């Protein structure tokens, strides 16, 4: 089957590649990075050629080139030259490449500059001079095993891990922090739900929602956060979207084994353009075909409309949303694994959206951003004892929950005499509604059938609403003849719900970053800062058996960061970085029921945090990151990163223990090679040390298995066992075929081509009988409700499957 897929792919490429040379288009804009003013007359040139042109009176350019891959350079007198790499030109839709140039040191001129940082692969800027990585749309699209998903692609960057390394989820673990410590902004608007089947109270899920065709670039900051971004403890993701094609209606269609995506763009008027897309998965058909009981199915939608009132004012409307359904179906053959999934996993029905407007107004020596947005997350989870769906007498879990946020953000940005100054504030109106029924254990009876323990059930209804508000300021300046960059920020956040929520001193968050340029190629960097995050709504909205909101005394989670590093730029396209980090956590949420830190949760499908919490947990992570990146040069590009990281958190006993994200070693490398006639080969290798996990409480598991369909964890021995290490090699082959006015990209992707074994924590279940029609028992009778006659079994959670994927993208 796999050989036939490869043969068909190669045959299609060979049959379609015999066409004469055809041109494609690159278009874009050049702006001053600090003031956002368009730069008139900037020179756009193609590396290793004589092709080039100047930007027009609006700072725009459009250049026609033979189809292929190029590096593009923008330069202008008084500004540092900037190069963008690996720009793939085809005859379909125009490629959008925008430049934001920074002012050059005053004593240098364009003629005398032989090498400057701005020309290289460097990703940092004045506000965050370290702990920054950047991805382009092409790097996301062509990443082997990336599945066009930003969250999966970033796992090749330094300090970034996943939840066990498997393919089922795309959780992002930054420098040993929990998945919910990251924040995501798209064009200035926060996107709280970025994934399909997202875990409520966390941030990971099965697949990203964002359409890669919209993305211009992604900036990941793992420390020294810009003060304008609230709630970031581990990282901030700033995603910039491109505008729609202003010249003509165009778009693309992407088809693969698992999904179909359509994108359309073009002008609505002379001053207005649009981007719109929709996607449908057919994973449910695929899983039915390979005889798995799970039936995931999702849709997502995205749009962006940009209207330019005049040279000073631009209004953007954007939105993203998704509909997710996860259910179960019959299988041709029963197996213990299939029956386990059916009984332990919930039925999931989710939908979410984020929509809003951003207004950018250029002012004297700067600009103002105003963002007004609304987001909503609707989550429904259902689980039934022994998979008896829709039988209310067998229900053991029911959740109906909604999170709603209405936000207004304003930031003012000025650039005066070399000082970069920004300040602003945010106001939010929040609503959280939930209905939770969770049957945790059955009643216990003695030999006379008298109740010894009545069983444990959580059952409450909660509707809360409150305000959140914050303010920030940030300044940055290059000093001592551009040798020293200093950036200082201050932020505070408050809310009207928590007992101490209105005290701005409780969340006063200073951060200081320094970068010293030893030479034009060698930097030393460092930062220190305090960052705060409000507890999750699932925790704040929890009510006890008396209907009391018992978590109002919770505190903002605090994380102190200390980072030092160095950066070496031997040439324009090559970058080396080395950073050491240490993070201290306080006020981390700890479960009153089992005494464990919530930092260890967040990688199961469902919801976390709906329980009584105390803000007494501590934590620390530390490590060392090495990173090397070679941008496209002589047909080859590569990325290599290694991270040593230790992560530990405490529960109610104040004892730091290894967290669920304590990989210790993370190694990843990505290699790409551009062949002739628009062929590209990509390889990606990942290694991660085994993560700790918690074994089962065997007695409690046997007693409650009939109710829960899974085991009960032994919290007295949390994370006392460690999985074997994870490693995986992915391979991807792309062929771009250009016609007169359209193009076709064919891709073939194999995940885990070496068939490496991938390990997960084992599953607790009872032994099935020979025909798998029920459970075997020690006395030959029906399984008792207390499981006392069940035969416990630990199912291995191991896989060494090669996952092939093939598809095409048609651009017009």
PDB file of C-alpha atoms in Angstrom, residues 225-493:
ATOM      1  CA  UNK A 225       7.934  39.044  27.322  1.00  0.00           C
ATOM      2  CA  UNK A 226       6.703  42.339  25.934  1.00  0.00           C
ATOM      3  CA  UNK A 227       4.756  43.981  28.777  1.00  0.00           C
ATOM      4  CA  UNK A 228       1.699  44.412  26.547  1.00  0.00           C
ATOM      5  CA  UNK A 229       0.939  40.658  26.805  1.00  0.00           C
ATOM      6  CA  UNK A 230      -0.801  39.482  29.992  1.00  0.00           C
ATOM      7  CA  UNK A 231      -1.083  35.969  31.448  1.00  0.00           C
ATOM      8  CA  UNK A 232       2.180  34.662  29.941  1.00  0.00           C
ATOM      9  CA  UNK A 233       4.230  32.473  32.289  1.00  0.00           C
ATOM     10  CA  UNK A 234       6.137  30.271  29.802  1.00  0.00           C
ATOM     11  CA  UNK A 235       5.801  31.885  26.370  1.00  0.00           C
ATOM     12  CA  UNK A 236       3.972  34.261  24.069  1.00  0.00           C
ATOM     13  CA  UNK A 237       3.114  33.433  20.470  1.00  0.00           C
ATOM     14  CA  UNK A 238       2.626  36.489  18.249  1.00  0.00           C
ATOM     15  CA  UNK A 239       1.148  35.417  14.919  1.00  0.00           C
ATOM     16  CA  UNK A 240       1.077  37.906  12.081  1.00  0.00           C
ATOM     17  CA  UNK A 241      -1.371  37.313   9.238  1.00  0.00           C
ATOM     18  CA  UNK A 242      -0.916  38.585   5.718  1.00  0.00           C
ATOM     19  CA  UNK A 243      -3.493  40.596   3.818  1.00  0.00           C
ATOM     20  CA  UNK A 244      -5.532  39.258   0.928  1.00  0.00           C
ATOM     21  CA  UNK A 245      -4.432  39.757  -2.684  1.00  0.00           C
ATOM     22  CA  UNK A 246      -5.413  43.367  -3.602  1.00  0.00           C
ATOM     23  CA  UNK A 247      -5.089  42.778  -7.352  1.00  0.00           C
ATOM     24  CA  UNK A 248      -7.311  39.808  -8.185  1.00  0.00           C
ATOM     25  CA  UNK A 249      -9.476  37.050  -6.745  1.00  0.00           C
ATOM     26  CA  UNK A 250      -7.300  34.009  -6.058  1.00  0.00           C
ATOM     27  CA  UNK A 251      -6.934  31.202  -3.563  1.00  0.00           C
ATOM     28  CA  UNK A 252      -6.011  27.602  -2.975  1.00  0.00           C
ATOM     29  CA  UNK A 253      -7.488  24.196  -2.204  1.00  0.00           C
ATOM     30  CA  UNK A 254      -5.615  21.619  -0.123  1.00  0.00           C
ATOM     31  CA  UNK A 255      -6.646  17.956  -0.092  1.00  0.00           C
ATOM     32  CA  UNK A 256      -5.050  15.172   1.950  1.00  0.00           C
ATOM     33  CA  UNK A 257      -5.884  11.840   3.555  1.00  0.00           C
ATOM     34  CA  UNK A 258      -7.442  13.549   6.560  1.00  0.00           C
ATOM     35  CA  UNK A 259      -8.930  16.901   5.521  1.00  0.00           C
ATOM     36  CA  UNK A 260      -9.995  19.343   2.832  1.00  0.00           C
ATOM     37  CA  UNK A 261      -9.250  23.080   3.061  1.00  0.00           C
ATOM     38  CA  UNK A 262     -10.343  25.920   0.764  1.00  0.00           C
ATOM     39  CA  UNK A 263      -9.006  29.495   0.900  1.00  0.00           C
ATOM     40  CA  UNK A 264     -10.253  32.446  -1.131  1.00  0.00           C
ATOM     41  CA  UNK A 265      -8.896  36.005  -1.246  1.00  0.00           C
ATOM     42  CA  UNK A 266      -9.030  39.160  -3.272  1.00  0.00           C
ATOM     43  CA  UNK A 267     -10.134  42.801  -3.414  1.00  0.00           C
ATOM     44  CA  UNK A 268     -13.539  44.002  -2.250  1.00  0.00           C
ATOM     45  CA  UNK A 269     -12.786  47.548  -3.361  1.00  0.00           C
ATOM     46  CA  UNK A 270      -9.764  49.710  -4.103  1.00  0.00           C
ATOM     47  CA  UNK A 271      -9.069  50.078  -0.371  1.00  0.00           C
ATOM     48  CA  UNK A 272     -10.417  46.764   0.941  1.00  0.00           C
ATOM     49  CA  UNK A 273      -9.211  43.181   0.614  1.00  0.00           C
ATOM     50  CA  UNK A 274     -10.285  39.880   2.170  1.00  0.00           C
ATOM     51  CA  UNK A 275      -9.136  36.400   3.138  1.00  0.00           C
ATOM     52  CA  UNK A 276     -11.604  33.614   3.971  1.00  0.00           C
ATOM     53  CA  UNK A 277     -11.237  29.875   4.462  1.00  0.00           C
ATOM     54  CA  UNK A 278     -13.019  26.738   5.618  1.00  0.00           C
ATOM     55  CA  UNK A 279     -11.824  23.265   6.497  1.00  0.00           C
ATOM     56  CA  UNK A 280     -13.527  19.902   7.002  1.00  0.00           C
ATOM     57  CA  UNK A 281     -11.832  16.826   8.403  1.00  0.00           C
ATOM     58  CA  UNK A 282     -12.731  13.269   7.518  1.00  0.00           C
ATOM     59  CA  UNK A 283     -10.799  11.577  10.289  1.00  0.00           C
ATOM     60  CA  UNK A 284     -13.999   9.766  11.255  1.00  0.00           C
ATOM     61  CA  UNK A 285     -14.019   7.952   7.898  1.00  0.00           C
ATOM     62  CA  UNK A 286     -10.318   7.163   8.176  1.00  0.00           C
ATOM     63  CA  UNK A 287     -10.643   5.692  11.670  1.00  0.00           C
ATOM     64  CA  UNK A 288     -13.654   3.666  10.595  1.00  0.00           C
ATOM     65  CA  UNK A 289     -11.641   2.330   7.668  1.00  0.00           C
ATOM     66  CA  UNK A 290      -8.782   1.182   9.926  1.00  0.00           C
ATOM     67  CA  UNK A 291     -11.298  -0.202  12.458  1.00  0.00           C
ATOM     68  CA  UNK A 292     -10.763   2.127  15.414  1.00  0.00           C
ATOM     69  CA  UNK A 293     -13.735   2.944  17.684  1.00  0.00           C
ATOM     70  CA  UNK A 294     -13.103   6.705  17.926  1.00  0.00           C
ATOM     71  CA  UNK A 295     -14.858   9.036  15.455  1.00  0.00           C
ATOM     72  CA  UNK A 296     -13.354  12.553  15.626  1.00  0.00           C
ATOM     73  CA  UNK A 297     -14.772  15.088  13.210  1.00  0.00           C
ATOM     74  CA  UNK A 298     -14.228  18.836  12.974  1.00  0.00           C
ATOM     75  CA  UNK A 299     -14.789  21.995  10.931  1.00  0.00           C
ATOM     76  CA  UNK A 300     -13.050  25.333  11.194  1.00  0.00           C
ATOM     77  CA  UNK A 301     -13.467  28.735   9.591  1.00  0.00           C
ATOM     78  CA  UNK A 302     -11.320  31.849   9.363  1.00  0.00           C
ATOM     79  CA  UNK A 303     -11.522  35.307   7.838  1.00  0.00           C
ATOM     80  CA  UNK A 304      -9.658  38.580   7.638  1.00  0.00           C
ATOM     81  CA  UNK A 305     -10.868  41.799   6.014  1.00  0.00           C
ATOM     82  CA  UNK A 306      -8.588  44.845   5.794  1.00  0.00           C
ATOM     83  CA  UNK A 307      -9.785  48.347   4.915  1.00  0.00           C
ATOM     84  CA  UNK A 308      -7.393  51.268   4.516  1.00  0.00           C
ATOM     85  CA  UNK A 309      -9.226  54.540   5.164  1.00  0.00           C
ATOM     86  CA  UNK A 310      -6.157  56.585   4.265  1.00  0.00           C
ATOM     87  CA  UNK A 311      -2.371  56.542   4.624  1.00  0.00           C
ATOM     88  CA  UNK A 312      -2.702  56.876   8.403  1.00  0.00           C
ATOM     89  CA  UNK A 313      -5.627  54.647   9.377  1.00  0.00           C
ATOM     90  CA  UNK A 314      -6.288  50.939   8.759  1.00  0.00           C
ATOM     91  CA  UNK A 315      -9.166  48.828  10.102  1.00  0.00           C
ATOM     92  CA  UNK A 316      -8.938  45.039  10.216  1.00  0.00           C
ATOM     93  CA  UNK A 317     -11.746  42.609  10.980  1.00  0.00           C
ATOM     94  CA  UNK A 318     -10.767  39.041  11.759  1.00  0.00           C
ATOM     95  CA  UNK A 319     -12.288  35.872  13.081  1.00  0.00           C
ATOM     96  CA  UNK A 320     -11.575  32.200  13.679  1.00  0.00           C
ATOM     97  CA  UNK A 321     -13.887  29.438  14.863  1.00  0.00           C
ATOM     98  CA  UNK A 322     -14.307  25.684  15.054  1.00  0.00           C
ATOM     99  CA  UNK A 323     -16.897  22.941  15.559  1.00  0.00           C
ATOM    100  CA  UNK A 324     -15.663  19.659  17.065  1.00  0.00           C
ATOM    101  CA  UNK A 325     -17.393  16.323  17.638  1.00  0.00           C
ATOM    102  CA  UNK A 326     -15.761  13.261  19.171  1.00  0.00           C
ATOM    103  CA  UNK A 327     -17.868  10.112  19.448  1.00  0.00           C
ATOM    104  CA  UNK A 328     -17.573   6.351  19.148  1.00  0.00           C
ATOM    105  CA  UNK A 329     -18.614   3.796  16.554  1.00  0.00           C
ATOM    106  CA  UNK A 330     -18.805   0.069  16.177  1.00  0.00           C
ATOM    107  CA  UNK A 331     -15.715  -1.860  15.077  1.00  0.00           C
ATOM    108  CA  UNK A 332     -15.500  -4.989  12.942  1.00  0.00           C
ATOM    109  CA  UNK A 333     -13.289  -6.661  15.525  1.00  0.00           C
ATOM    110  CA  UNK A 334     -13.347  -6.113  19.268  1.00  0.00           C
ATOM    111  CA  UNK A 335     -10.127  -5.752  21.223  1.00  0.00           C
ATOM    112  CA  UNK A 336      -9.211  -4.879  24.824  1.00  0.00           C
ATOM    113  CA  UNK A 337      -7.741  -1.555  23.613  1.00  0.00           C
ATOM    114  CA  UNK A 338     -10.889  -0.597  21.693  1.00  0.00           C
ATOM    115  CA  UNK A 339     -13.114  -1.462  24.634  1.00  0.00           C
ATOM    116  CA  UNK A 340     -10.870   0.548  26.957  1.00  0.00           C
ATOM    117  CA  UNK A 341     -11.128   3.678  24.780  1.00  0.00           C
ATOM    118  CA  UNK A 342     -14.888   3.308  24.547  1.00  0.00           C
ATOM    119  CA  UNK A 343     -15.314   3.181  28.320  1.00  0.00           C
ATOM    120  CA  UNK A 344     -12.660   5.650  29.484  1.00  0.00           C
ATOM    121  CA  UNK A 345     -12.885   8.560  27.040  1.00  0.00           C
ATOM    122  CA  UNK A 346     -15.728  11.098  27.037  1.00  0.00           C
ATOM    123  CA  UNK A 347     -17.953  12.039  24.141  1.00  0.00           C
ATOM    124  CA  UNK A 348     -16.873  15.580  23.223  1.00  0.00           C
ATOM    125  CA  UNK A 349     -18.980  18.309  21.611  1.00  0.00           C
ATOM    126  CA  UNK A 350     -17.246  21.673  21.355  1.00  0.00           C
ATOM    127  CA  UNK A 351     -17.492  24.896  19.435  1.00  0.00           C
ATOM    128  CA  UNK A 352     -15.592  28.117  19.789  1.00  0.00           C
ATOM    129  CA  UNK A 353     -14.964  31.422  18.081  1.00  0.00           C
ATOM    130  CA  UNK A 354     -12.882  34.563  18.389  1.00  0.00           C
ATOM    131  CA  UNK A 355     -13.874  37.618  16.413  1.00  0.00           C
ATOM    132  CA  UNK A 356     -12.828  41.234  16.578  1.00  0.00           C
ATOM    133  CA  UNK A 357     -11.599  44.470  15.044  1.00  0.00           C
ATOM    134  CA  UNK A 358      -8.215  46.156  15.221  1.00  0.00           C
ATOM    135  CA  UNK A 359      -7.684  49.799  14.329  1.00  0.00           C
ATOM    136  CA  UNK A 360      -4.177  51.084  13.601  1.00  0.00           C
ATOM    137  CA  UNK A 361      -3.662  54.845  13.478  1.00  0.00           C
ATOM    138  CA  UNK A 362      -0.292  56.353  12.599  1.00  0.00           C
ATOM    139  CA  UNK A 363       0.646  59.364  14.698  1.00  0.00           C
ATOM    140  CA  UNK A 364       3.694  61.605  14.872  1.00  0.00           C
ATOM    141  CA  UNK A 365       6.712  59.309  15.369  1.00  0.00           C
ATOM    142  CA  UNK A 366       4.593  56.297  16.198  1.00  0.00           C
ATOM    143  CA  UNK A 367       1.233  54.567  16.037  1.00  0.00           C
ATOM    144  CA  UNK A 368      -1.767  53.534  18.149  1.00  0.00           C
ATOM    145  CA  UNK A 369      -3.449  50.118  18.137  1.00  0.00           C
ATOM    146  CA  UNK A 370      -7.016  49.616  19.359  1.00  0.00           C
ATOM    147  CA  UNK A 371      -8.386  46.042  19.483  1.00  0.00           C
ATOM    148  CA  UNK A 372     -11.963  45.103  20.352  1.00  0.00           C
ATOM    149  CA  UNK A 373     -12.745  41.380  20.448  1.00  0.00           C
ATOM    150  CA  UNK A 374     -15.046  38.676  21.761  1.00  0.00           C
ATOM    151  CA  UNK A 375     -14.310  34.992  22.228  1.00  0.00           C
ATOM    152  CA  UNK A 376     -16.469  32.109  23.377  1.00  0.00           C
ATOM    153  CA  UNK A 377     -15.743  28.466  24.143  1.00  0.00           C
ATOM    154  CA  UNK A 378     -18.627  25.990  24.506  1.00  0.00           C
ATOM    155  CA  UNK A 379     -17.653  22.607  25.941  1.00  0.00           C
ATOM    156  CA  UNK A 380     -19.867  19.537  26.414  1.00  0.00           C
ATOM    157  CA  UNK A 381     -18.481  16.272  27.799  1.00  0.00           C
ATOM    158  CA  UNK A 382     -20.408  13.054  28.447  1.00  0.00           C
ATOM    159  CA  UNK A 383     -19.287   9.670  29.749  1.00  0.00           C
ATOM    160  CA  UNK A 384     -21.322   6.619  30.708  1.00  0.00           C
ATOM    161  CA  UNK A 385     -20.530   3.554  32.776  1.00  0.00           C
ATOM    162  CA  UNK A 386     -19.698   0.520  30.601  1.00  0.00           C
ATOM    163  CA  UNK A 387     -20.162   2.720  27.472  1.00  0.00           C
ATOM    164  CA  UNK A 388     -23.944   2.608  27.863  1.00  0.00           C
ATOM    165  CA  UNK A 389     -24.460   5.857  25.956  1.00  0.00           C
ATOM    166  CA  UNK A 390     -27.620   7.876  26.595  1.00  0.00           C
ATOM    167  CA  UNK A 391     -28.641   5.666  29.522  1.00  0.00           C
ATOM    168  CA  UNK A 392     -28.904   8.331  32.234  1.00  0.00           C
ATOM    169  CA  UNK A 393     -28.889   5.712  34.982  1.00  0.00           C
ATOM    170  CA  UNK A 394     -25.336   4.768  33.864  1.00  0.00           C
ATOM    171  CA  UNK A 395     -23.998   8.293  33.501  1.00  0.00           C
ATOM    172  CA  UNK A 396     -20.805   9.040  35.435  1.00  0.00           C
ATOM    173  CA  UNK A 397     -19.805  12.380  33.936  1.00  0.00           C
ATOM    174  CA  UNK A 398     -21.608  15.384  32.440  1.00  0.00           C
ATOM    175  CA  UNK A 399     -20.185  18.837  31.752  1.00  0.00           C
ATOM    176  CA  UNK A 400     -21.884  21.818  30.138  1.00  0.00           C
ATOM    177  CA  UNK A 401     -19.604  24.839  30.195  1.00  0.00           C
ATOM    178  CA  UNK A 402     -19.112  28.189  28.493  1.00  0.00           C
ATOM    179  CA  UNK A 403     -16.252  30.685  28.736  1.00  0.00           C
ATOM    180  CA  UNK A 404     -16.941  34.154  27.313  1.00  0.00           C
ATOM    181  CA  UNK A 405     -14.584  37.130  27.161  1.00  0.00           C
ATOM    182  CA  UNK A 406     -15.172  40.631  25.769  1.00  0.00           C
ATOM    183  CA  UNK A 407     -11.930  42.612  25.479  1.00  0.00           C
ATOM    184  CA  UNK A 408     -10.732  46.102  24.711  1.00  0.00           C
ATOM    185  CA  UNK A 409      -6.982  46.644  24.276  1.00  0.00           C
ATOM    186  CA  UNK A 410      -5.176  49.920  23.563  1.00  0.00           C
ATOM    187  CA  UNK A 411      -1.450  50.402  23.077  1.00  0.00           C
ATOM    188  CA  UNK A 412       0.462  53.539  22.099  1.00  0.00           C
ATOM    189  CA  UNK A 413       3.871  53.135  20.458  1.00  0.00           C
ATOM    190  CA  UNK A 414       6.371  55.976  19.970  1.00  0.00           C
ATOM    191  CA  UNK A 415       9.932  56.206  18.663  1.00  0.00           C
ATOM    192  CA  UNK A 416      11.622  59.420  19.837  1.00  0.00           C
ATOM    193  CA  UNK A 417      15.345  60.123  19.554  1.00  0.00           C
ATOM    194  CA  UNK A 418      16.216  56.443  19.622  1.00  0.00           C
ATOM    195  CA  UNK A 419      13.850  55.668  22.523  1.00  0.00           C
ATOM    196  CA  UNK A 420      11.185  53.072  21.819  1.00  0.00           C
ATOM    197  CA  UNK A 421       8.260  53.761  24.143  1.00  0.00           C
ATOM    198  CA  UNK A 422       4.996  51.868  24.460  1.00  0.00           C
ATOM    199  CA  UNK A 423       2.171  51.981  26.983  1.00  0.00           C
ATOM    200  CA  UNK A 424      -1.470  51.031  27.212  1.00  0.00           C
ATOM    201  CA  UNK A 425      -4.130  49.029  28.960  1.00  0.00           C
ATOM    202  CA  UNK A 426      -6.738  46.308  28.675  1.00  0.00           C
ATOM    203  CA  UNK A 427     -10.247  45.856  30.010  1.00  0.00           C
ATOM    204  CA  UNK A 428     -12.242  42.608  29.887  1.00  0.00           C
ATOM    205  CA  UNK A 429     -15.751  41.521  30.813  1.00  0.00           C
ATOM    206  CA  UNK A 430     -15.763  37.794  31.602  1.00  0.00           C
ATOM    207  CA  UNK A 431     -18.585  35.259  31.977  1.00  0.00           C
ATOM    208  CA  UNK A 432     -18.170  31.625  32.968  1.00  0.00           C
ATOM    209  CA  UNK A 433     -21.093  29.217  33.164  1.00  0.00           C
ATOM    210  CA  UNK A 434     -20.818  25.556  34.084  1.00  0.00           C
ATOM    211  CA  UNK A 435     -22.954  22.552  35.017  1.00  0.00           C
ATOM    212  CA  UNK A 436     -20.872  19.633  36.297  1.00  0.00           C
ATOM    213  CA  UNK A 437     -21.867  16.140  37.397  1.00  0.00           C
ATOM    214  CA  UNK A 438     -18.896  13.880  38.167  1.00  0.00           C
ATOM    215  CA  UNK A 439     -19.405  10.522  39.870  1.00  0.00           C
ATOM    216  CA  UNK A 440     -15.987   9.684  41.258  1.00  0.00           C
ATOM    217  CA  UNK A 441     -16.721   6.493  43.189  1.00  0.00           C
ATOM    218  CA  UNK A 442     -19.531   4.054  43.967  1.00  0.00           C
ATOM    219  CA  UNK A 443     -20.843   3.391  47.482  1.00  0.00           C
ATOM    220  CA  UNK A 444     -19.008   0.760  49.537  1.00  0.00           C
ATOM    221  CA  UNK A 445     -20.966  -1.959  51.374  1.00  0.00           C
ATOM    222  CA  UNK A 446     -19.924  -4.361  54.121  1.00  0.00           C
ATOM    223  CA  UNK A 447     -20.743  -8.068  54.325  1.00  0.00           C
ATOM    224  CA  UNK A 448     -24.236  -7.251  55.644  1.00  0.00           C
ATOM    225  CA  UNK A 449     -24.860  -4.939  52.690  1.00  0.00           C
ATOM    226  CA  UNK A 450     -24.744  -1.861  54.907  1.00  0.00           C
ATOM    227  CA  UNK A 451     -23.217   1.282  53.386  1.00  0.00           C
ATOM    228  CA  UNK A 452     -19.703   1.897  54.672  1.00  0.00           C
ATOM    229  CA  UNK A 453     -18.925   4.766  52.304  1.00  0.00           C
ATOM    230  CA  UNK A 454     -21.686   6.593  50.412  1.00  0.00           C
ATOM    231  CA  UNK A 455     -19.643   7.205  47.276  1.00  0.00           C
ATOM    232  CA  UNK A 456     -18.304  10.494  46.001  1.00  0.00           C
ATOM    233  CA  UNK A 457     -20.177  12.724  43.572  1.00  0.00           C
ATOM    234  CA  UNK A 458     -19.378  16.292  42.486  1.00  0.00           C
ATOM    235  CA  UNK A 459     -22.542  18.032  41.329  1.00  0.00           C
ATOM    236  CA  UNK A 460     -22.871  21.809  41.019  1.00  0.00           C
ATOM    237  CA  UNK A 461     -24.065  24.693  38.886  1.00  0.00           C
ATOM    238  CA  UNK A 462     -22.072  27.913  38.681  1.00  0.00           C
ATOM    239  CA  UNK A 463     -22.498  31.205  36.823  1.00  0.00           C
ATOM    240  CA  UNK A 464     -19.946  33.916  37.469  1.00  0.00           C
ATOM    241  CA  UNK A 465     -19.134  37.206  35.772  1.00  0.00           C
ATOM    242  CA  UNK A 466     -16.491  39.780  36.547  1.00  0.00           C
ATOM    243  CA  UNK A 467     -14.061  42.316  35.101  1.00  0.00           C
ATOM    244  CA  UNK A 468     -10.340  42.025  34.415  1.00  0.00           C
ATOM    245  CA  UNK A 469      -8.126  45.040  33.769  1.00  0.00           C
ATOM    246  CA  UNK A 470      -4.469  45.833  33.451  1.00  0.00           C
ATOM    247  CA  UNK A 471      -1.935  48.447  32.390  1.00  0.00           C
ATOM    248  CA  UNK A 472       1.609  48.352  31.097  1.00  0.00           C
ATOM    249  CA  UNK A 473       4.558  50.484  30.026  1.00  0.00           C
ATOM    250  CA  UNK A 474       7.776  49.599  28.207  1.00  0.00           C
ATOM    251  CA  UNK A 475      10.879  51.538  27.112  1.00  0.00           C
ATOM    252  CA  UNK A 476      13.938  50.435  25.134  1.00  0.00           C
ATOM    253  CA  UNK A 477      17.063  52.255  24.008  1.00  0.00           C
ATOM    254  CA  UNK A 478      20.357  51.480  22.274  1.00  0.00           C
ATOM    255  CA  UNK A 479      23.161  53.200  24.193  1.00  0.00           C
ATOM    256  CA  UNK A 480      26.933  53.768  24.035  1.00  0.00           C
ATOM    257  CA  UNK A 481      27.178  53.989  20.259  1.00  0.00           C
ATOM    258  CA  UNK A 482      24.721  51.114  19.775  1.00  0.00           C
ATOM    259  CA  UNK A 483      26.798  48.784  21.947  1.00  0.00           C
ATOM    260  CA  UNK A 484      24.233  48.226  24.713  1.00  0.00           C
ATOM    261  CA  UNK A 485      20.499  47.628  24.294  1.00  0.00           C
ATOM    262  CA  UNK A 486      18.400  48.158  27.425  1.00  0.00           C
ATOM    263  CA  UNK A 487      14.711  47.243  27.616  1.00  0.00           C
ATOM    264  CA  UNK A 488      12.553  47.753  30.720  1.00  0.00           C
ATOM    265  CA  UNK A 489       8.870  46.978  31.163  1.00  0.00           C
ATOM    266  CA  UNK A 490       6.294  47.148  33.936  1.00  0.00           C
ATOM    267  CA  UNK A 491       2.828  45.623  34.099  1.00  0.00           C
ATOM    268  CA  UNK A 492       0.023  45.055  36.587  1.00  0.00           C
ATOM    269  CA  UNK A 493      -3.239  43.109  36.320  1.00  0.00           C
TER     270      UNK A 493
END
